[in-house]
């Protein structure tokens, strides 16, 4: 099932990042061309990884993109908006 594969991929990236390999985790998500309905979650996770890598400018862009994807499907973006706001303009 493609949905389970995407969930597993995102969780794998989070696990890799938790072992200090944020760049590897980020690359895994960035090269995933089949995120489908999990695109917003993947983008948010990429933003989180970019923040941990101190790449705020890139994280802002990715968070903005994730918010757009979430809003398309009517998902609440309050928590993501807080993350984005914490990075400033």
mmCIF file of N, CA, C and O in Angstrom:
data_model
loop_
_atom_site.group_PDB
_atom_site.id
_atom_site.type_symbol
_atom_site.label_atom_id
_atom_site.label_comp_id
_atom_site.label_asym_id
_atom_site.label_seq_id
_atom_site.Cartn_x
_atom_site.Cartn_y
_atom_site.Cartn_z
ATOM 1 N N UNK A 1 0.841 -1.179 0.000
ATOM 2 C CA UNK A 1 0.000 0.000 0.000
ATOM 3 C C UNK A 1 0.894 1.253 0.000
ATOM 4 O O UNK A 1 1.783 1.382 0.843
ATOM 5 N N UNK A 2 0.634 2.150 -0.930
ATOM 6 C CA UNK A 2 1.473 3.347 -1.083
ATOM 7 C C UNK A 2 1.403 4.266 0.131
ATOM 8 O O UNK A 2 2.396 4.898 0.491
ATOM 9 N N UNK A 3 0.239 4.349 0.767
ATOM 10 C CA UNK A 3 0.112 5.196 1.958
ATOM 11 C C UNK A 3 1.029 4.704 3.074
ATOM 12 O O UNK A 3 1.736 5.501 3.698
ATOM 13 N N UNK A 4 1.019 3.418 3.306
ATOM 14 C CA UNK A 4 1.884 2.858 4.351
ATOM 15 C C UNK A 4 3.355 3.054 4.014
ATOM 16 O O UNK A 4 4.177 3.310 4.888
ATOM 17 N N UNK A 5 3.689 2.959 2.738
ATOM 18 C CA UNK A 5 5.076 3.181 2.319
ATOM 19 C C UNK A 5 5.505 4.616 2.621
ATOM 20 O O UNK A 5 6.634 4.843 3.060
ATOM 21 N N UNK A 6 4.614 5.562 2.379
ATOM 22 C CA UNK A 6 4.951 6.966 2.634
ATOM 23 C C UNK A 6 5.082 7.247 4.129
ATOM 24 O O UNK A 6 5.987 7.956 4.555
ATOM 25 N N UNK A 7 4.188 6.680 4.911
ATOM 26 C CA UNK A 7 4.282 6.836 6.372
ATOM 27 C C UNK A 7 5.600 6.242 6.861
ATOM 28 O O UNK A 7 6.311 6.869 7.655
ATOM 29 N N UNK A 8 5.925 5.064 6.382
ATOM 30 C CA UNK A 8 7.170 4.410 6.786
ATOM 31 C C UNK A 8 8.391 5.225 6.366
ATOM 32 O O UNK A 8 9.364 5.337 7.126
ATOM 33 N N UNK A 9 8.351 5.815 5.190
ATOM 34 C CA UNK A 9 9.474 6.625 4.708
ATOM 35 C C UNK A 9 9.677 7.855 5.596
ATOM 36 O O UNK A 9 10.806 8.185 5.969
ATOM 37 N N UNK A 10 8.597 8.526 5.937
ATOM 38 C CA UNK A 10 8.696 9.710 6.801
ATOM 39 C C UNK A 10 9.208 9.316 8.182
ATOM 40 O O UNK A 10 10.089 9.981 8.742
ATOM 41 N N UNK A 11 8.702 8.218 8.715
ATOM 42 C CA UNK A 11 9.180 7.761 10.018
ATOM 43 C C UNK A 11 10.642 7.337 9.960
ATOM 44 O O UNK A 11 11.408 7.580 10.894
ATOM 45 N N UNK A 12 11.029 6.730 8.858
ATOM 46 C CA UNK A 12 12.442 6.341 8.680
ATOM 47 C C UNK A 12 13.330 7.585 8.674
ATOM 48 O O UNK A 12 14.384 7.605 9.313
ATOM 49 N N UNK A 13 12.897 8.613 7.966
ATOM 50 C CA UNK A 13 13.665 9.866 7.931
ATOM 51 C C UNK A 13 13.780 10.460 9.335
ATOM 52 O O UNK A 13 14.856 10.936 9.725
ATOM 53 N N UNK A 14 12.703 10.424 10.097
ATOM 54 C CA UNK A 14 12.744 10.956 11.460
ATOM 55 C C UNK A 14 13.696 10.144 12.331
ATOM 56 O O UNK A 14 14.434 10.704 13.152
ATOM 57 N N UNK A 15 13.700 8.836 12.154
ATOM 58 C CA UNK A 15 14.604 7.977 12.913
ATOM 59 C C UNK A 15 16.059 8.258 12.535
ATOM 60 O O UNK A 15 16.930 8.362 13.415
ATOM 61 N N UNK A 16 16.325 8.391 11.253
ATOM 62 C CA UNK A 16 17.685 8.703 10.793
ATOM 63 C C UNK A 16 18.140 10.042 11.382
ATOM 64 O O UNK A 16 19.260 10.171 11.871
ATOM 65 N N UNK A 17 17.248 11.020 11.359
ATOM 66 C CA UNK A 17 17.580 12.343 11.902
ATOM 67 C C UNK A 17 17.859 12.272 13.396
ATOM 68 O O UNK A 17 18.750 12.974 13.894
ATOM 69 N N UNK A 18 17.114 11.436 14.102
ATOM 70 C CA UNK A 18 17.311 11.331 15.552
ATOM 71 C C UNK A 18 18.671 10.746 15.910
ATOM 72 O O UNK A 18 19.128 10.898 17.040
ATOM 73 N N UNK A 19 19.319 10.116 14.946
ATOM 74 C CA UNK A 19 20.662 9.589 15.200
ATOM 75 C C UNK A 19 21.738 10.565 14.723
ATOM 76 O O UNK A 19 22.894 10.192 14.568
ATOM 77 N N UNK A 20 21.332 11.816 14.469
ATOM 78 C CA UNK A 20 22.288 12.852 14.111
ATOM 79 C C UNK A 20 22.601 12.952 12.632
ATOM 80 O O UNK A 20 23.536 13.644 12.237
ATOM 81 N N UNK A 21 21.823 12.285 11.803
ATOM 82 C CA UNK A 21 22.081 12.282 10.358
ATOM 83 C C UNK A 21 20.977 13.052 9.635
ATOM 84 O O UNK A 21 20.301 12.523 8.750
ATOM 85 N N UNK A 22 20.829 14.339 10.009
ATOM 86 C CA UNK A 22 19.764 15.161 9.452
ATOM 87 C C UNK A 22 19.882 15.329 7.938
ATOM 88 O O UNK A 22 18.880 15.313 7.231
ATOM 89 N N UNK A 23 21.096 15.495 7.435
ATOM 90 C CA UNK A 23 21.300 15.662 5.986
ATOM 91 C C UNK A 23 20.833 14.422 5.229
ATOM 92 O O UNK A 23 20.195 14.527 4.179
ATOM 93 N N UNK A 24 21.153 13.261 5.753
ATOM 94 C CA UNK A 24 20.731 12.010 5.115
ATOM 95 C C UNK A 24 19.200 11.891 5.119
ATOM 96 O O UNK A 24 18.590 11.504 4.123
ATOM 97 N N UNK A 25 18.601 12.235 6.242
ATOM 98 C CA UNK A 25 17.138 12.184 6.359
ATOM 99 C C UNK A 25 16.484 13.158 5.389
ATOM 100 O O UNK A 25 15.498 12.822 4.720
ATOM 101 N N UNK A 26 17.039 14.355 5.304
ATOM 102 C CA UNK A 26 16.521 15.371 4.397
ATOM 103 C C UNK A 26 16.613 14.900 2.950
ATOM 104 O O UNK A 26 15.657 15.015 2.178
ATOM 105 N N UNK A 27 17.733 14.332 2.588
ATOM 106 C CA UNK A 27 17.931 13.822 1.226
ATOM 107 C C UNK A 27 16.915 12.725 0.901
ATOM 108 O O UNK A 27 16.364 12.690 -0.207
ATOM 109 N N UNK A 28 16.663 11.861 1.849
ATOM 110 C CA UNK A 28 15.694 10.785 1.652
ATOM 111 C C UNK A 28 14.322 11.354 1.284
ATOM 112 O O UNK A 28 13.677 10.899 0.343
ATOM 113 N N UNK A 29 13.895 12.388 2.007
ATOM 114 C CA UNK A 29 12.588 12.987 1.742
ATOM 115 C C UNK A 29 12.583 13.811 0.461
ATOM 116 O O UNK A 29 11.605 13.797 -0.289
ATOM 117 N N UNK A 30 13.666 14.522 0.201
ATOM 118 C CA UNK A 30 13.722 15.363 -0.998
ATOM 119 C C UNK A 30 13.711 14.538 -2.282
ATOM 120 O O UNK A 30 13.247 15.015 -3.314
ATOM 121 N N UNK A 31 14.201 13.336 -2.224
ATOM 122 C CA UNK A 31 14.261 12.492 -3.417
ATOM 123 C C UNK A 31 13.034 11.596 -3.566
ATOM 124 O O UNK A 31 12.955 10.820 -4.503
ATOM 125 N N UNK A 32 12.086 11.738 -2.668
ATOM 126 C CA UNK A 32 10.858 10.955 -2.740
ATOM 127 C C UNK A 32 9.899 11.621 -3.721
ATOM 128 O O UNK A 32 9.376 12.692 -3.457
ATOM 129 N N UNK A 33 9.676 11.016 -4.844
ATOM 130 C CA UNK A 33 8.820 11.584 -5.890
ATOM 131 C C UNK A 33 7.379 11.094 -5.812
ATOM 132 O O UNK A 33 6.555 11.475 -6.617
ATOM 133 N N UNK A 34 7.085 10.236 -4.844
ATOM 134 C CA UNK A 34 5.756 9.645 -4.773
ATOM 135 C C UNK A 34 5.044 9.948 -3.464
ATOM 136 O O UNK A 34 4.264 9.131 -2.976
ATOM 137 N N UNK A 35 5.253 11.122 -2.885
ATOM 138 C CA UNK A 35 4.658 11.444 -1.592
ATOM 139 C C UNK A 35 3.134 11.518 -1.653
ATOM 140 O O UNK A 35 2.451 11.246 -0.671
ATOM 141 N N UNK A 36 2.602 11.885 -2.809
ATOM 142 C CA UNK A 36 1.148 11.909 -2.985
ATOM 143 C C UNK A 36 0.434 12.692 -1.911
ATOM 144 O O UNK A 36 0.747 13.851 -1.653
ATOM 145 N N UNK A 37 -0.513 12.046 -1.235
ATOM 146 C CA UNK A 37 -1.301 12.727 -0.209
ATOM 147 C C UNK A 37 -0.489 13.031 1.043
ATOM 148 O O UNK A 37 -0.972 13.708 1.945
ATOM 149 N N UNK A 38 0.748 12.568 1.096
ATOM 150 C CA UNK A 38 1.621 12.844 2.232
ATOM 151 C C UNK A 38 2.633 13.953 1.931
ATOM 152 O O UNK A 38 3.576 14.159 2.689
ATOM 153 N N UNK A 39 2.413 14.669 0.848
ATOM 154 C CA UNK A 39 3.341 15.732 0.461
ATOM 155 C C UNK A 39 3.475 16.787 1.552
ATOM 156 O O UNK A 39 4.590 17.195 1.890
ATOM 157 N N UNK A 40 2.369 17.230 2.121
ATOM 158 C CA UNK A 40 2.424 18.270 3.151
ATOM 159 C C UNK A 40 3.201 17.798 4.376
ATOM 160 O O UNK A 40 4.038 18.533 4.912
ATOM 161 N N UNK A 41 2.963 16.561 4.805
ATOM 162 C CA UNK A 41 3.676 16.013 5.955
ATOM 163 C C UNK A 41 5.163 15.891 5.651
ATOM 164 O O UNK A 41 6.016 16.219 6.480
ATOM 165 N N UNK A 42 5.478 15.437 4.447
ATOM 166 C CA UNK A 42 6.871 15.321 4.036
ATOM 167 C C UNK A 42 7.551 16.690 4.025
ATOM 168 O O UNK A 42 8.670 16.847 4.507
ATOM 169 N N UNK A 43 6.860 17.685 3.484
ATOM 170 C CA UNK A 43 7.421 19.034 3.448
ATOM 171 C C UNK A 43 7.614 19.590 4.851
ATOM 172 O O UNK A 43 8.653 20.203 5.145
ATOM 173 N N UNK A 44 6.643 19.386 5.720
ATOM 174 C CA UNK A 44 6.791 19.872 7.095
ATOM 175 C C UNK A 44 7.986 19.217 7.777
ATOM 176 O O UNK A 44 8.775 19.883 8.453
ATOM 177 N N UNK A 45 8.150 17.929 7.566
ATOM 178 C CA UNK A 45 9.292 17.210 8.146
ATOM 179 C C UNK A 45 10.598 17.738 7.568
ATOM 180 O O UNK A 45 11.582 17.925 8.299
ATOM 181 N N UNK A 46 10.614 18.025 6.266
ATOM 182 C CA UNK A 46 11.807 18.622 5.655
ATOM 183 C C UNK A 46 12.109 19.977 6.296
ATOM 184 O O UNK A 46 13.271 20.294 6.573
ATOM 185 N N UNK A 47 11.075 20.767 6.531
ATOM 186 C CA UNK A 47 11.265 22.056 7.192
ATOM 187 C C UNK A 47 11.866 21.892 8.577
ATOM 188 O O UNK A 47 12.787 22.618 8.963
ATOM 189 N N UNK A 48 11.363 20.923 9.324
ATOM 190 C CA UNK A 48 11.897 20.651 10.662
ATOM 191 C C UNK A 48 13.374 20.279 10.586
ATOM 192 O O UNK A 48 14.189 20.725 11.405
ATOM 193 N N UNK A 49 13.719 19.468 9.596
ATOM 194 C CA UNK A 49 15.115 19.064 9.429
ATOM 195 C C UNK A 49 15.990 20.262 9.059
ATOM 196 O O UNK A 49 17.109 20.406 9.564
ATOM 197 N N UNK A 50 15.479 21.118 8.198
ATOM 198 C CA UNK A 50 16.237 22.316 7.810
ATOM 199 C C UNK A 50 16.463 23.238 9.000
ATOM 200 O O UNK A 50 17.544 23.811 9.152
ATOM 201 N N UNK A 51 15.473 23.356 9.861
ATOM 202 C CA UNK A 51 15.638 24.170 11.075
ATOM 203 C C UNK A 51 16.741 23.568 11.934
ATOM 204 O O UNK A 51 17.618 24.283 12.433
ATOM 205 N N UNK A 52 16.733 22.253 12.101
ATOM 206 C CA UNK A 52 17.759 21.612 12.930
ATOM 207 C C UNK A 52 19.148 21.753 12.320
ATOM 208 O O UNK A 52 20.146 21.695 13.034
ATOM 209 N N UNK A 53 19.196 21.962 11.001
ATOM 210 C CA UNK A 53 20.474 22.175 10.316
ATOM 211 C C UNK A 53 20.841 23.662 10.235
ATOM 212 O O UNK A 53 21.806 24.022 9.578
ATOM 213 N N UNK A 54 20.039 24.500 10.897
ATOM 214 C CA UNK A 54 20.252 25.952 10.926
ATOM 215 C C UNK A 54 20.183 26.566 9.527
ATOM 216 O O UNK A 54 20.951 27.457 9.185
ATOM 217 N N UNK A 55 19.241 26.065 8.731
ATOM 218 C CA UNK A 55 19.029 26.580 7.374
ATOM 219 C C UNK A 55 17.629 27.207 7.317
ATOM 220 O O UNK A 55 16.738 26.741 6.628
ATOM 221 N N UNK A 56 17.477 28.287 8.112
ATOM 222 C CA UNK A 56 16.174 28.918 8.314
ATOM 223 C C UNK A 56 15.529 29.433 7.033
ATOM 224 O O UNK A 56 14.320 29.314 6.868
ATOM 225 N N UNK A 57 16.292 30.032 6.158
ATOM 226 C CA UNK A 57 15.719 30.587 4.929
ATOM 227 C C UNK A 57 15.047 29.491 4.116
ATOM 228 O O UNK A 57 13.927 29.661 3.633
ATOM 229 N N UNK A 58 15.717 28.364 3.980
ATOM 230 C CA UNK A 58 15.132 27.239 3.250
ATOM 231 C C UNK A 58 13.929 26.667 3.989
ATOM 232 O O UNK A 58 12.927 26.296 3.371
ATOM 233 N N UNK A 59 14.026 26.612 5.320
ATOM 234 C CA UNK A 59 12.928 26.068 6.128
ATOM 235 C C UNK A 59 11.668 26.923 5.965
ATOM 236 O O UNK A 59 10.567 26.375 5.844
ATOM 237 N N UNK A 60 11.822 28.243 5.947
ATOM 238 C CA UNK A 60 10.662 29.133 5.759
ATOM 239 C C UNK A 60 9.937 28.807 4.453
ATOM 240 O O UNK A 60 8.719 28.696 4.418
ATOM 241 N N UNK A 61 10.708 28.671 3.399
ATOM 242 C CA UNK A 61 10.130 28.386 2.086
ATOM 243 C C UNK A 61 9.378 27.051 2.105
ATOM 244 O O UNK A 61 8.262 26.937 1.588
ATOM 245 N N UNK A 62 9.989 26.038 2.680
ATOM 246 C CA UNK A 62 9.379 24.711 2.734
ATOM 247 C C UNK A 62 8.136 24.725 3.627
ATOM 248 O O UNK A 62 7.109 24.129 3.290
ATOM 249 N N UNK A 63 8.204 25.407 4.780
ATOM 250 C CA UNK A 63 7.029 25.514 5.650
ATOM 251 C C UNK A 63 5.882 26.219 4.912
ATOM 252 O O UNK A 63 4.732 25.807 5.023
ATOM 253 N N UNK A 64 6.201 27.275 4.175
ATOM 254 C CA UNK A 64 5.161 27.978 3.410
ATOM 255 C C UNK A 64 4.517 27.045 2.387
ATOM 256 O O UNK A 64 3.292 27.031 2.221
ATOM 257 N N UNK A 65 5.342 26.256 1.735
ATOM 258 C CA UNK A 65 4.824 25.304 0.751
ATOM 259 C C UNK A 65 3.947 24.246 1.428
ATOM 260 O O UNK A 65 2.871 23.888 0.926
ATOM 261 N N UNK A 66 4.388 23.769 2.579
ATOM 262 C CA UNK A 66 3.614 22.771 3.323
ATOM 263 C C UNK A 66 2.270 23.345 3.753
ATOM 264 O O UNK A 66 1.238 22.674 3.651
ATOM 265 N N UNK A 67 2.270 24.591 4.226
ATOM 266 C CA UNK A 67 1.007 25.219 4.640
ATOM 267 C C UNK A 67 0.030 25.289 3.473
ATOM 268 O O UNK A 67 -1.166 25.029 3.640
ATOM 269 N N UNK A 68 0.533 25.634 2.307
ATOM 270 C CA UNK A 68 -0.317 25.682 1.124
ATOM 271 C C UNK A 68 -0.936 24.327 0.821
ATOM 272 O O UNK A 68 -2.126 24.228 0.509
ATOM 273 N N UNK A 69 -0.138 23.272 0.923
ATOM 274 C CA UNK A 69 -0.637 21.913 0.667
ATOM 275 C C UNK A 69 -1.678 21.505 1.703
ATOM 276 O O UNK A 69 -2.700 20.917 1.365
ATOM 277 N N UNK A 70 -1.395 21.815 2.986
ATOM 278 C CA UNK A 70 -2.355 21.487 4.041
ATOM 279 C C UNK A 70 -3.675 22.229 3.820
ATOM 280 O O UNK A 70 -4.753 21.659 3.976
ATOM 281 N N UNK A 71 -3.585 23.508 3.470
ATOM 282 C CA UNK A 71 -4.806 24.310 3.305
ATOM 283 C C UNK A 71 -5.648 23.818 2.132
ATOM 284 O O UNK A 71 -6.876 23.927 2.166
ATOM 285 N N UNK A 72 -5.012 23.274 1.103
ATOM 286 C CA UNK A 72 -5.753 22.729 -0.036
ATOM 287 C C UNK A 72 -6.719 21.622 0.378
ATOM 288 O O UNK A 72 -7.768 21.451 -0.239
ATOM 289 N N UNK A 73 -6.346 20.884 1.399
ATOM 290 C CA UNK A 73 -7.195 19.782 1.851
ATOM 291 C C UNK A 73 -7.956 20.117 3.136
ATOM 292 O O UNK A 73 -8.607 19.263 3.717
ATOM 293 N N UNK A 74 -7.849 21.375 3.571
ATOM 294 C CA UNK A 74 -8.615 21.823 4.730
ATOM 295 C C UNK A 74 -8.042 21.431 6.076
ATOM 296 O O UNK A 74 -8.763 21.392 7.065
ATOM 297 N N UNK A 75 -6.760 21.143 6.119
ATOM 298 C CA UNK A 75 -6.116 20.776 7.375
ATOM 299 C C UNK A 75 -5.710 22.026 8.144
ATOM 300 O O UNK A 75 -5.228 22.998 7.567
ATOM 301 N N UNK A 76 -5.884 21.985 9.455
ATOM 302 C CA UNK A 76 -5.511 23.097 10.320
ATOM 303 C C UNK A 76 -3.992 23.281 10.284
ATOM 304 O O UNK A 76 -3.245 22.314 10.438
ATOM 305 N N UNK A 77 -3.548 24.517 10.106
ATOM 306 C CA UNK A 77 -2.114 24.792 10.003
ATOM 307 C C UNK A 77 -1.585 25.607 11.179
ATOM 308 O O UNK A 77 -0.482 26.146 11.109
ATOM 309 N N UNK A 78 -2.334 25.665 12.270
ATOM 310 C CA UNK A 78 -1.936 26.505 13.400
ATOM 311 C C UNK A 78 -0.547 26.165 13.942
ATOM 312 O O UNK A 78 0.271 27.057 14.158
ATOM 313 N N UNK A 79 -0.281 24.895 14.157
ATOM 314 C CA UNK A 79 1.021 24.496 14.708
ATOM 315 C C UNK A 79 2.135 24.807 13.713
ATOM 316 O O UNK A 79 3.193 25.334 14.089
ATOM 317 N N UNK A 80 1.901 24.526 12.458
ATOM 318 C CA UNK A 80 2.899 24.824 11.430
ATOM 319 C C UNK A 80 3.109 26.329 11.315
ATOM 320 O O UNK A 80 4.242 26.787 11.140
ATOM 321 N N UNK A 81 2.057 27.101 11.451
ATOM 322 C CA UNK A 81 2.186 28.558 11.414
ATOM 323 C C UNK A 81 3.051 29.062 12.555
ATOM 324 O O UNK A 81 3.863 29.971 12.377
ATOM 325 N N UNK A 82 2.932 28.445 13.726
ATOM 326 C CA UNK A 82 3.771 28.816 14.863
ATOM 327 C C UNK A 82 5.233 28.515 14.556
ATOM 328 O O UNK A 82 6.124 29.333 14.817
ATOM 329 N N UNK A 83 5.478 27.333 13.987
ATOM 330 C CA UNK A 83 6.864 26.986 13.606
ATOM 331 C C UNK A 83 7.414 28.024 12.637
ATOM 332 O O UNK A 83 8.557 28.472 12.763
ATOM 333 N N UNK A 84 6.605 28.375 11.663
ATOM 334 C CA UNK A 84 7.017 29.346 10.632
ATOM 335 C C UNK A 84 7.269 30.716 11.247
ATOM 336 O O UNK A 84 8.262 31.375 10.937
ATOM 337 N N UNK A 85 6.364 31.146 12.121
ATOM 338 C CA UNK A 85 6.501 32.455 12.765
ATOM 339 C C UNK A 85 7.757 32.532 13.637
ATOM 340 O O UNK A 85 8.368 33.594 13.744
ATOM 341 N N UNK A 86 8.128 31.419 14.236
ATOM 342 C CA UNK A 86 9.330 31.393 15.064
ATOM 343 C C UNK A 86 10.592 31.691 14.273
ATOM 344 O O UNK A 86 11.606 32.102 14.836
ATOM 345 N N UNK A 87 10.531 31.536 12.952
ATOM 346 C CA UNK A 87 11.694 31.788 12.103
ATOM 347 C C UNK A 87 11.768 33.248 11.641
ATOM 348 O O UNK A 87 12.737 33.637 11.011
ATOM 349 N N UNK A 88 10.739 34.034 11.937
ATOM 350 C CA UNK A 88 10.728 35.443 11.535
ATOM 351 C C UNK A 88 10.312 35.608 10.094
ATOM 352 O O UNK A 88 9.830 34.695 9.441
ATOM 353 N N UNK A 89 10.505 36.835 9.608
ATOM 354 C CA UNK A 89 10.091 37.153 8.225
ATOM 355 C C UNK A 89 11.005 36.486 7.295
ATOM 356 O O UNK A 89 11.458 36.287 6.452
#
